[in-house]
Short mmCIF file of C-alpha atoms in Angstrom, two decimals:
data_model
loop_
_atom_site.label_atom_id
_atom_site.label_comp_id
_atom_site.label_asym_id
_atom_site.label_seq_id
_atom_site.Cartn_x
_atom_site.Cartn_y
_atom_site.Cartn_z
CA MET M 1 -51.76 -33.47 -79.37
CA ILE M 2 -52.74 -31.90 -76.03
CA ALA M 3 -50.21 -29.13 -76.54
CA GLN M 4 -51.42 -28.42 -80.06
CA GLN M 5 -54.92 -27.47 -78.94
CA TYR M 6 -53.43 -24.40 -77.28
CA LEU M 7 -51.68 -23.44 -80.54
CA ASP M 8 -55.08 -23.30 -82.22
CA LYS M 9 -56.53 -21.24 -79.35
CA TRP M 10 -53.85 -18.59 -79.36
CA THR M 11 -54.40 -17.61 -82.98
CA ASN M 12 -57.38 -15.60 -81.63
CA LEU M 13 -55.29 -13.75 -79.04
CA HIS M 14 -54.12 -10.13 -79.12
CA VAL M 15 -50.79 -9.55 -77.38
CA LEU M 16 -49.24 -6.24 -76.34
CA ALA M 17 -45.44 -6.22 -76.63
CA ILE M 18 -43.36 -3.41 -75.16
CA GLY M 19 -39.61 -2.88 -74.89
CA GLU M 20 -36.52 -1.81 -76.81
CA ALA M 21 -36.88 -2.10 -80.57
CA MET M 22 -33.59 -2.95 -82.24
CA LEU M 23 -32.38 -3.41 -85.79
CA ASP M 24 -30.29 -6.53 -86.25
CA CYS M 25 -28.17 -6.19 -89.39
CA TYR M 26 -26.14 -9.07 -90.84
CA LEU M 27 -23.30 -8.36 -93.27
CA GLU M 28 -22.07 -11.57 -94.83
CA GLY M 29 -19.10 -12.01 -97.13
CA THR M 30 -15.82 -13.79 -97.73
CA SER M 31 -12.30 -13.11 -96.50
CA ASN M 32 -9.09 -14.40 -98.01
CA ARG M 33 -6.62 -11.54 -97.33
CA LEU M 34 -5.42 -9.32 -94.52
CA CYS M 35 -5.58 -5.54 -94.26
CA ARG M 36 -2.27 -3.74 -94.84
CA GLU M 37 -2.97 -1.19 -92.07
CA ALA M 38 -3.39 -3.89 -89.37
CA PRO M 39 -3.43 -7.68 -89.09
CA VAL M 40 -7.18 -7.96 -89.49
CA PRO M 41 -9.20 -9.74 -92.20
CA ILE M 42 -10.71 -7.85 -95.12
CA VAL M 43 -14.31 -8.97 -95.71
CA ASP M 44 -15.74 -8.60 -99.19
CA ILE M 45 -19.44 -8.07 -98.37
CA SER M 46 -21.83 -9.99 -100.60
CA SER M 47 -25.12 -9.62 -98.74
CA LEU M 48 -26.87 -7.43 -96.18
CA LYS M 49 -29.89 -8.59 -94.23
CA ASP M 50 -31.98 -6.52 -91.81
CA VAL M 51 -34.25 -8.31 -89.25
CA PRO M 52 -36.15 -7.10 -86.16
CA GLY M 53 -34.14 -7.42 -82.96
CA GLY M 54 -34.74 -7.10 -79.20
CA ALA M 55 -38.35 -6.47 -78.34
CA ALA M 56 -39.12 -6.11 -82.08
CA ASN M 57 -38.02 -9.75 -82.45
CA THR M 58 -40.41 -10.71 -79.68
CA ALA M 59 -43.24 -8.97 -81.56
CA ALA M 60 -42.17 -10.67 -84.78
CA ASN M 61 -42.23 -14.11 -83.08
CA ILE M 62 -45.70 -13.52 -81.63
CA ALA M 63 -47.00 -12.56 -85.11
CA ARG M 64 -45.37 -15.55 -86.84
CA LEU M 65 -46.78 -17.86 -84.16
CA GLY M 66 -50.22 -16.81 -85.34
CA ALA M 67 -51.42 -14.24 -82.79
CA SER M 68 -52.02 -10.54 -83.43
CA VAL M 69 -49.60 -8.10 -81.79
CA SER M 70 -49.45 -4.43 -80.92
CA PHE M 71 -45.88 -3.27 -80.52
CA LEU M 72 -44.95 -0.30 -78.34
CA SER M 73 -41.47 1.15 -78.51
CA VAL M 74 -39.37 4.22 -79.33
CA ILE M 75 -36.92 4.62 -82.25
CA GLY M 76 -34.96 7.45 -83.73
CA THR M 77 -35.84 9.56 -86.78
CA ASP M 78 -32.95 8.04 -88.65
CA LEU M 79 -32.17 5.61 -91.48
CA GLU M 80 -31.91 2.68 -89.05
CA GLY M 81 -35.39 3.50 -87.73
CA ASP M 82 -36.80 3.45 -91.26
CA ARG M 83 -35.08 0.12 -91.96
CA LEU M 84 -36.48 -1.34 -88.72
CA LYS M 85 -40.00 -0.22 -89.56
CA ARG M 86 -39.66 -1.82 -92.98
CA THR M 87 -38.64 -5.16 -91.46
CA LEU M 88 -41.68 -5.09 -89.17
CA GLN M 89 -44.07 -4.14 -91.94
CA GLU M 90 -42.70 -6.95 -94.10
CA ARG M 91 -43.75 -9.29 -91.29
CA GLY M 92 -47.26 -7.87 -91.05
CA ILE M 93 -46.63 -5.91 -87.85
CA SER M 94 -48.10 -2.44 -87.61
CA THR M 95 -45.63 0.37 -86.86
CA HIS M 96 -48.42 2.77 -85.91
CA ASN M 97 -47.46 2.57 -82.21
CA LEU M 98 -43.72 3.09 -82.77
CA ILE M 99 -42.83 6.56 -81.47
CA ALA M 100 -40.02 8.28 -83.45
CA SER M 101 -37.94 10.72 -81.46
CA THR M 102 -35.49 13.29 -82.88
CA GLN M 103 -33.60 13.04 -79.65
CA ARG M 104 -32.72 9.33 -80.01
CA GLN M 105 -30.74 6.99 -82.22
CA THR M 106 -32.33 3.68 -83.13
CA LEU M 107 -30.64 0.77 -81.44
CA LEU M 108 -28.52 -1.12 -83.96
CA LYS M 109 -26.61 -4.41 -83.69
CA GLN M 110 -24.49 -4.95 -86.80
CA ARG M 111 -22.79 -8.29 -87.26
CA ILE M 112 -20.05 -8.95 -89.81
CA SER M 113 -19.39 -12.51 -90.87
CA SER M 114 -17.05 -14.30 -93.28
CA ASP M 115 -18.18 -17.68 -94.61
CA SER M 116 -20.77 -17.84 -91.81
CA GLN M 117 -18.14 -17.21 -89.14
CA LEU M 118 -18.98 -14.18 -86.95
CA LEU M 119 -16.02 -11.80 -86.88
CA LEU M 120 -17.34 -8.61 -85.31
CA ARG M 121 -20.42 -7.04 -83.76
CA CYS M 122 -20.85 -3.26 -83.66
CA ASP M 123 -23.53 -1.71 -81.47
CA ARG M 124 -24.99 1.79 -81.65
CA GLY M 125 -28.02 3.67 -80.37
CA SER M 126 -29.56 5.55 -77.43
CA THR M 127 -29.79 3.73 -74.11
CA GLU M 128 -30.61 6.56 -71.72
CA ASN M 129 -34.15 6.89 -70.37
CA ILE M 130 -36.69 8.40 -72.75
CA ASP M 131 -37.57 12.03 -72.06
CA PRO M 132 -40.86 12.99 -70.29
CA GLN M 133 -42.59 14.04 -73.51
CA ILE M 134 -41.96 10.66 -75.20
CA GLU M 135 -42.78 8.95 -71.92
CA ASN M 136 -46.22 10.67 -71.92
CA GLN M 137 -46.91 9.46 -75.48
CA LEU M 138 -45.96 5.89 -74.54
CA ILE M 139 -48.22 6.03 -71.46
CA GLU M 140 -51.10 7.30 -73.63
CA ASN M 141 -50.62 4.34 -75.98
CA LEU M 142 -50.46 1.94 -73.01
CA ASN M 143 -53.70 3.27 -71.56
CA ARG M 144 -55.38 2.92 -74.96
CA LEU M 145 -54.16 -0.57 -75.82
CA TYR M 146 -53.85 -2.46 -72.53
CA PRO M 147 -57.63 -3.01 -72.01
CA THR M 148 -57.87 -4.48 -75.53
CA CYS M 149 -55.19 -7.09 -75.17
CA ASP M 150 -55.31 -10.67 -73.84
CA ALA M 151 -51.68 -10.75 -72.72
CA THR M 152 -48.66 -8.47 -72.34
CA VAL M 153 -44.99 -9.34 -72.82
CA ILE M 154 -42.26 -7.03 -71.63
CA SER M 155 -38.87 -7.30 -73.30
CA ASP M 156 -36.61 -4.99 -71.25
CA TYR M 157 -33.11 -4.78 -72.65
CA GLY M 158 -32.13 -1.85 -70.40
CA GLY M 159 -32.32 0.66 -73.25
CA GLY M 160 -34.39 3.34 -71.50
CA ILE M 161 -37.93 2.40 -72.55
CA LEU M 162 -39.13 0.75 -69.33
CA THR M 163 -38.77 3.78 -67.05
CA PRO M 164 -40.19 3.90 -63.49
CA ARG M 165 -43.27 5.81 -64.71
CA ILE M 166 -43.88 3.30 -67.52
CA ILE M 167 -43.58 0.37 -65.07
CA GLN M 168 -45.90 2.15 -62.63
CA THR M 169 -48.42 2.66 -65.40
CA ILE M 170 -48.26 -1.06 -66.32
CA ALA M 171 -48.73 -1.98 -62.64
CA GLN M 172 -51.85 0.22 -62.37
CA LEU M 173 -53.30 -1.14 -65.65
CA GLN M 174 -52.61 -4.73 -64.51
CA THR M 175 -54.57 -4.05 -61.31
CA GLN M 176 -57.46 -2.60 -63.28
CA TYR M 177 -57.32 -5.07 -66.21
CA PRO M 178 -55.63 -8.29 -65.02
CA ARG M 179 -53.87 -10.03 -67.92
CA THR M 180 -51.31 -12.71 -68.49
CA ILE M 181 -48.07 -10.74 -68.26
CA VAL M 182 -44.60 -12.15 -68.88
CA VAL M 183 -41.42 -10.20 -68.23
CA ASP M 184 -37.99 -10.75 -69.70
CA SER M 185 -35.70 -8.12 -68.14
CA LYS M 186 -32.13 -7.53 -67.09
CA GLN M 187 -33.50 -5.69 -64.04
CA LEU M 188 -36.35 -7.88 -62.86
CA LYS M 189 -36.50 -6.23 -59.40
CA ASN M 190 -37.88 -3.12 -61.12
CA PHE M 191 -41.09 -5.07 -61.79
CA GLN M 192 -41.84 -6.26 -58.20
CA SER M 193 -44.89 -3.98 -58.07
CA VAL M 194 -46.44 -5.51 -61.17
CA ASN M 195 -48.69 -8.54 -60.70
CA ILE M 196 -46.53 -10.72 -63.01
CA THR M 197 -47.59 -14.09 -64.32
CA ALA M 198 -44.15 -15.30 -65.35
CA ILE M 199 -40.50 -14.23 -65.65
CA LYS M 200 -37.70 -15.60 -67.81
CA PRO M 201 -34.29 -14.83 -66.35
CA ASN M 202 -31.18 -16.46 -67.73
CA TYR M 203 -28.60 -17.86 -65.34
CA GLN M 204 -26.63 -14.63 -64.90
CA GLN M 205 -29.82 -12.65 -64.19
CA ALA M 206 -31.00 -15.30 -61.72
CA ILE M 207 -27.81 -15.35 -59.69
CA GLN M 208 -27.79 -11.54 -59.70
CA LEU M 209 -31.28 -11.57 -58.21
CA LEU M 210 -30.36 -14.21 -55.68
CA GLU M 211 -27.05 -12.53 -54.88
CA ILE M 212 -25.05 -15.72 -55.21
CA SER M 213 -21.80 -16.64 -57.00
CA ALA M 214 -21.66 -18.19 -60.44
CA LEU M 215 -20.95 -21.88 -60.87
CA LYS M 216 -20.10 -23.87 -63.97
CA GLY M 217 -21.68 -26.76 -65.85
CA LYS M 218 -24.33 -28.96 -64.32
CA GLU M 219 -23.60 -27.65 -60.82
CA ARG M 220 -25.74 -24.66 -61.80
CA ILE M 221 -28.89 -26.85 -61.93
CA GLN M 222 -28.90 -27.81 -58.24
CA GLN M 223 -27.79 -24.30 -57.29
CA ILE M 224 -30.88 -22.81 -58.89
CA VAL M 225 -33.27 -25.64 -57.95
CA ASP M 226 -32.46 -25.03 -54.25
CA ARG M 227 -33.50 -21.40 -54.57
CA GLY M 228 -36.56 -21.54 -56.78
CA ALA M 229 -39.06 -20.56 -54.11
CA LYS M 230 -36.96 -17.55 -53.20
CA LEU M 231 -36.82 -16.50 -56.80
CA LEU M 232 -40.64 -16.52 -57.04
CA ASP M 233 -40.95 -14.50 -53.86
CA LEU M 234 -38.32 -11.93 -54.85
CA ILE M 235 -40.27 -10.83 -57.92
CA ASN M 236 -43.76 -11.78 -56.67
CA THR M 237 -44.53 -13.96 -59.69
CA GLN M 238 -46.42 -17.22 -60.27
CA LEU M 239 -43.86 -18.82 -62.56
CA ALA M 240 -40.18 -18.50 -63.28
CA ALA M 241 -38.38 -20.11 -66.24
CA VAL M 242 -34.63 -19.96 -65.68
CA THR M 243 -32.73 -20.71 -68.88
CA LEU M 244 -29.33 -22.37 -68.50
CA ASP M 245 -28.18 -22.71 -72.11
CA ALA M 246 -26.56 -26.18 -72.42
CA GLU M 247 -28.31 -27.40 -69.26
CA GLY M 248 -31.75 -26.50 -70.58
CA ALA M 249 -34.28 -24.63 -68.41
CA ILE M 250 -35.69 -25.00 -64.91
CA ILE M 251 -39.33 -24.17 -64.38
CA PHE M 252 -40.54 -23.04 -60.96
CA GLU M 253 -44.24 -22.72 -60.19
CA ARG M 254 -45.88 -22.06 -56.88
CA ASN M 255 -47.08 -25.19 -55.07
CA ASN M 256 -45.40 -27.49 -57.64
CA PRO M 257 -41.99 -29.16 -57.70
CA PRO M 258 -39.33 -27.77 -60.09
CA TYR M 259 -39.42 -29.06 -63.63
CA ILE M 260 -36.31 -29.40 -65.81
CA ILE M 261 -36.61 -29.08 -69.59
CA PRO M 262 -33.62 -30.67 -71.41
CA SER M 263 -31.63 -28.47 -73.81
CA HIS M 264 -31.13 -28.71 -77.57
CA PRO M 265 -27.38 -27.99 -77.89
CA THR M 266 -26.29 -25.51 -80.55
CA SER M 267 -23.51 -23.12 -81.24
CA ASN M 268 -23.79 -19.62 -79.68
CA SER M 269 -23.85 -18.07 -83.15
CA GLN M 270 -27.20 -19.75 -83.72
CA ALA M 271 -28.77 -18.81 -80.36
CA THR M 272 -29.36 -15.14 -81.17
CA GLY M 273 -32.97 -14.24 -80.28
CA ALA M 274 -33.86 -17.65 -78.88
CA GLY M 275 -34.85 -16.02 -75.57
CA ASP M 276 -37.25 -13.75 -77.42
CA THR M 277 -38.81 -16.80 -79.05
CA PHE M 278 -39.08 -18.66 -75.73
CA VAL M 279 -40.81 -15.68 -74.08
CA SER M 280 -43.25 -15.37 -77.03
CA GLY M 281 -44.19 -19.05 -76.89
CA LEU M 282 -44.52 -18.93 -73.09
CA THR M 283 -46.75 -15.84 -73.16
CA LEU M 284 -49.07 -17.30 -75.82
CA ALA M 285 -49.33 -20.72 -74.15
CA LEU M 286 -50.12 -19.19 -70.75
CA ALA M 287 -52.65 -16.78 -72.23
CA ALA M 288 -54.31 -19.68 -74.10
CA GLY M 289 -54.84 -21.46 -70.80
CA ALA M 290 -51.96 -23.93 -70.68
CA ALA M 291 -50.66 -24.97 -67.26
CA GLY M 292 -47.16 -23.69 -66.37
CA LYS M 293 -45.30 -26.94 -67.03
CA LEU M 294 -46.96 -27.45 -70.45
CA ALA M 295 -46.59 -23.78 -71.36
CA ALA M 296 -42.85 -23.94 -70.66
CA SER M 297 -42.50 -27.10 -72.71
CA ILE M 298 -44.21 -25.40 -75.67
CA ALA M 299 -41.96 -22.37 -75.19
CA SER M 300 -38.90 -24.63 -75.16
CA ALA M 301 -40.04 -26.25 -78.42
CA THR M 302 -40.29 -22.85 -80.10
CA ALA M 303 -36.76 -21.96 -79.00
CA ALA M 304 -35.42 -25.33 -80.12
CA ILE M 305 -36.66 -24.58 -83.65
CA VAL M 306 -34.98 -21.21 -83.98
CA VAL M 307 -31.60 -22.30 -82.65
CA THR M 308 -31.25 -24.59 -85.66
CA GLN M 309 -31.37 -21.49 -87.94
CA PRO M 310 -28.59 -18.92 -88.27
CA GLY M 311 -28.97 -15.35 -87.07
CA THR M 312 -31.93 -13.65 -85.44
CA THR M 313 -34.99 -15.54 -86.57
CA THR M 314 -38.55 -16.51 -85.61
CA CYS M 315 -40.58 -19.66 -85.14
CA SER M 316 -43.55 -20.24 -87.40
CA LEU M 317 -46.83 -21.77 -86.21
CA SER M 318 -46.60 -24.56 -88.78
CA ALA M 319 -43.05 -25.42 -87.64
CA LEU M 320 -44.21 -25.63 -84.05
CA HIS M 321 -47.17 -27.82 -85.07
CA GLN M 322 -44.80 -30.21 -86.82
CA SER M 323 -42.35 -30.24 -83.93
CA LEU M 324 -45.05 -31.11 -81.43
CA SER M 325 -46.85 -33.62 -83.66
CA GLY M 326 -43.81 -35.40 -85.10
CA ASN M 327 -45.59 -35.23 -88.48
CA GLN M 328 -42.84 -35.76 -91.05
CA LYS M 329 -45.14 -35.07 -94.03
CA LEU M 330 -45.91 -31.52 -92.86
CA VAL M 331 -43.69 -28.98 -94.63
CA VAL M 332 -42.91 -26.36 -92.00
CA SER M 333 -41.80 -23.51 -94.25
CA ARG M 334 -41.38 -22.58 -97.87
CA GLU M 335 -37.63 -22.65 -97.42
CA SER M 336 -37.78 -26.30 -96.40
CA LEU M 337 -40.18 -26.92 -99.32
CA VAL M 338 -37.54 -25.66 -101.72
CA THR M 339 -34.99 -28.10 -100.21
CA SER M 340 -37.37 -31.09 -100.42
CA ILE M 341 -38.32 -30.26 -104.01
CA GLN M 342 -34.66 -30.06 -105.05
CA GLU M 343 -33.96 -33.48 -103.54
CA HIS M 344 -36.77 -35.03 -105.56
CA ARG M 345 -35.66 -33.26 -108.73
CA ASN M 346 -32.23 -34.83 -108.21
CA TRP M 347 -33.88 -38.22 -108.14
CA LYS M 348 -35.84 -37.41 -111.32
CA HIS M 349 -39.17 -37.76 -109.51
CA LYS M 350 -42.31 -36.57 -111.23
CA ILE M 351 -44.06 -34.12 -108.89
CA VAL M 352 -47.85 -33.80 -108.70
CA PHE M 353 -49.46 -30.88 -106.88
CA THR M 354 -53.06 -30.20 -105.84
CA ASN M 355 -54.70 -27.90 -103.38
CA GLY M 356 -57.95 -27.42 -101.51
CA CYS M 357 -59.75 -26.95 -98.19
CA PHE M 358 -60.17 -30.64 -97.31
CA ASP M 359 -62.41 -29.61 -94.44
CA LEU M 360 -64.31 -32.86 -93.87
CA LEU M 361 -62.29 -35.63 -95.51
CA HIS M 362 -64.66 -37.97 -97.36
CA LEU M 363 -64.60 -40.73 -100.00
CA GLY M 364 -64.39 -38.24 -102.86
CA HIS M 365 -61.21 -36.73 -101.38
CA VAL M 366 -59.60 -40.09 -100.73
CA THR M 367 -60.36 -41.39 -104.23
CA TYR M 368 -59.19 -38.12 -105.82
CA LEU M 369 -55.89 -38.03 -103.95
CA LYS M 370 -55.23 -41.69 -104.73
CA GLN M 371 -55.72 -41.01 -108.41
CA ALA M 372 -53.56 -37.91 -108.24
CA LYS M 373 -50.65 -39.85 -106.70
CA GLN M 374 -50.86 -42.43 -109.52
CA LEU M 375 -50.00 -39.67 -112.00
CA GLY M 376 -46.47 -39.24 -110.60
CA ASP M 377 -43.99 -40.11 -107.92
CA ILE M 378 -44.58 -37.41 -105.28
CA LEU M 379 -47.91 -35.85 -104.32
CA ILE M 380 -47.83 -32.48 -102.58
CA VAL M 381 -51.11 -31.06 -101.18
CA GLY M 382 -51.53 -27.35 -100.50
CA VAL M 383 -54.11 -26.78 -97.77
CA ASN M 384 -56.09 -23.56 -97.27
CA SER M 385 -55.66 -21.77 -93.94
CA ASP M 386 -58.65 -21.36 -91.66
CA GLU M 387 -58.99 -17.68 -92.50
CA SER M 388 -58.83 -18.25 -96.25
CA ILE M 389 -61.58 -20.88 -95.92
CA ARG M 390 -63.75 -18.42 -94.00
CA GLN M 391 -63.31 -15.99 -96.87
CA LEU M 392 -64.21 -18.69 -99.40
CA LYS M 393 -66.93 -20.60 -97.56
CA GLY M 394 -68.35 -18.30 -94.92
CA ALA M 395 -68.06 -17.71 -91.19
CA ASN M 396 -69.18 -21.22 -90.18
CA ARG M 397 -66.29 -22.89 -91.97
CA PRO M 398 -63.95 -24.66 -91.58
CA VAL M 399 -65.49 -27.36 -89.43
CA ASN M 400 -62.02 -28.77 -88.69
CA CYS M 401 -59.11 -26.45 -87.83
CA LEU M 402 -55.96 -26.35 -89.96
CA SER M 403 -53.82 -28.53 -87.66
CA ASP M 404 -56.51 -31.29 -87.72
CA ARG M 405 -56.86 -31.12 -91.48
CA LEU M 406 -53.10 -31.32 -92.01
CA ALA M 407 -52.83 -34.31 -89.63
CA ILE M 408 -55.64 -36.22 -91.32
CA LEU M 409 -54.28 -35.64 -94.81
CA SER M 410 -50.82 -36.68 -93.65
CA ALA M 411 -52.28 -40.03 -92.57
CA LEU M 412 -53.19 -40.94 -96.18
CA GLU M 413 -50.69 -43.20 -97.89
CA SER M 414 -51.18 -41.39 -101.20
CA VAL M 415 -50.02 -38.02 -99.75
CA ASP M 416 -46.28 -37.35 -99.49
CA TYR M 417 -46.30 -33.71 -98.24
CA VAL M 418 -48.84 -31.22 -96.97
CA ILE M 419 -48.20 -27.47 -96.76
CA PRO M 420 -50.62 -24.76 -95.56
CA PHE M 421 -51.10 -21.51 -97.47
CA ALA M 422 -53.02 -18.35 -96.63
CA GLU M 423 -53.21 -16.70 -100.05
CA SER M 424 -56.40 -16.70 -102.10
CA THR M 425 -54.70 -18.90 -104.72
CA PRO M 426 -51.79 -21.34 -104.57
CA SER M 427 -49.80 -19.41 -107.19
CA GLU M 428 -46.86 -18.71 -104.89
CA LEU M 429 -46.61 -22.41 -103.98
CA ILE M 430 -46.80 -23.31 -107.66
CA LYS M 431 -43.85 -21.05 -108.40
CA ILE M 432 -41.79 -22.81 -105.78
CA ILE M 433 -42.89 -26.39 -106.59
CA ARG M 434 -43.00 -26.02 -110.39
CA PRO M 435 -45.09 -29.23 -110.54
CA ASP M 436 -44.93 -31.59 -113.49
CA ILE M 437 -48.67 -32.08 -113.10
CA TYR M 438 -51.27 -29.83 -111.45
CA VAL M 439 -54.44 -31.71 -110.51
CA LYS M 440 -57.97 -30.51 -109.73
CA GLY M 441 -61.25 -32.39 -109.34
CA GLY M 442 -63.98 -32.78 -111.97
CA ASP M 443 -66.07 -30.00 -110.43
CA TYR M 444 -63.59 -27.62 -112.09
CA THR M 445 -62.80 -26.89 -115.71
CA PRO M 446 -59.45 -25.44 -116.94
CA GLU M 447 -61.26 -22.16 -117.67
CA MET M 448 -62.23 -21.86 -114.00
CA LEU M 449 -58.64 -22.15 -112.74
CA PRO M 450 -56.56 -18.96 -112.67
CA GLU M 451 -53.49 -21.11 -112.07
CA VAL M 452 -53.57 -22.73 -115.49
CA PRO M 453 -51.51 -20.09 -117.39
CA LEU M 454 -48.85 -20.15 -114.67
CA ILE M 455 -48.64 -23.94 -114.77
CA GLU M 456 -48.27 -23.95 -118.52
CA GLU M 457 -45.71 -21.13 -118.42
CA LEU M 458 -43.63 -23.22 -116.03
CA GLY M 459 -43.80 -26.24 -118.32
CA GLY M 460 -46.33 -28.23 -116.30
CA GLU M 461 -49.52 -30.02 -117.29
CA VAL M 462 -53.04 -29.56 -115.92
CA LYS M 463 -55.11 -32.70 -115.24
CA ILE M 464 -58.83 -32.69 -114.33
CA LEU M 465 -59.73 -35.91 -112.51
CA PRO M 466 -63.20 -37.46 -112.52
CA TYR M 467 -65.60 -36.04 -109.94
CA VAL M 468 -67.08 -38.50 -107.45
CA SER M 469 -70.75 -37.64 -107.77
CA ASN M 470 -73.10 -36.82 -104.90
CA ILE M 471 -70.23 -36.31 -102.42
CA SER M 472 -69.05 -32.92 -101.23
CA THR M 473 -68.04 -31.32 -97.94
CA THR M 474 -70.65 -28.61 -98.35
CA ALA M 475 -73.39 -31.19 -98.85
CA ILE M 476 -72.26 -33.14 -95.76
CA VAL M 477 -72.16 -29.97 -93.65
CA ASN M 478 -75.67 -28.98 -94.86
CA ARG M 479 -77.02 -32.44 -94.00
CA ILE M 480 -75.57 -32.16 -90.50
CA TYR M 481 -77.21 -28.76 -89.99
CA GLN M 482 -80.52 -30.03 -91.33
CA THR M 483 -80.42 -33.08 -89.05
CA PHE M 484 -79.70 -31.01 -85.95
CA SER M 485 -82.36 -28.42 -86.87
CA LYS M 486 -84.96 -31.23 -86.85
CA LEU M 487 -84.02 -32.55 -83.39
CA PRO M 488 -86.46 -31.65 -80.64
CA SER M 489 -85.24 -28.95 -78.24
CA ILE M 490 -84.51 -30.02 -74.65
#
């Protein structure tokens, strides 16, 4: 639970992300015949999926982990640039600071797969340094945004965005406005003048910096461990997280012994973007105040989640909460909710659904949830996010943060699953769950519930359970405030 307190803190952070924006495109199909022109497979494409790649994936991870992000990059005035902007907007990331240049092609990585087997990757886009005019626009955006951020993450893929002038500007801003700053770059030596908090080289980048030969397998661990102090000095950084794929990661921090984080083995086809996720988690944890060892462990947990999913993907805050808590009742995503619901449908289970804030859990809640469970086989509880509660109840609520409320509800025997939601109503969850019974407390009437028509349309039934009188969270909170207001001042 120590790690989770930092997850709650970083939802208030604003991160500046800068680097090469890429469009990752996945073309999936089937192949059961060869081309007549050459002995290559013919793939009948059945789906196309666009997702943010490169530094755009880093920005997407920061946003999905619950922090706010400003993303600085340069794209082309082309179809790929429009598609990339759309993927970012779909994830709630502003494209206001994306500079479109008529002189550049948007970076594109297009992967073609057959029955989930990667066959080919085609790359395209401008990689030369941005021209002085675009450079000036980017510097103007940096000067405007840097003082407003809590942390900066640099995702340098060597595509011409992080020019010497841009790096010099960042160094000057970091001197004037010291921030947590994490760098993931193929050319880390370019950032020696920047007062860096942490770097994340992979093995190849580390041995390039150290000017040593590559080894194989577990021999690499001792090779890097012996040179950790030199690595920190070479880049003038406080922390270095060297990722070694199957051998995990080694964390070096000044005045502390090296720390090895075990790996979570996966196929290479599922590791796309895991480094971006690691950097995002590391940046947020450090900016939230976590010590280096703990921050790296949190970052490793985020990467472990995404490597279990195909393609370029992101880690959600709820998934990370579940991973760190071991809470098996917490549903980490709506995709996993669909899977769980289908399993229970196969077993002919009657599903009951309810929702609420559940801010201060009291006797009324416990009684109500116990009665709800008795109406069916599986009880799913939708829980309002902190922000949605503030909108409903005011700035002083919730008393308990979302992760605490989810953990407490999960401890109740009557509750089978909890899932957070940020919308003003649980309608989207209802569409996924299609509950047999939708339950609300006696302080509601069917006429007060906008969800009733949807429930009935989906073939469900609405039940209003008896209200436990004289007990409510609002009343308890008011009594607490009244009690404290009467205490003598010291």
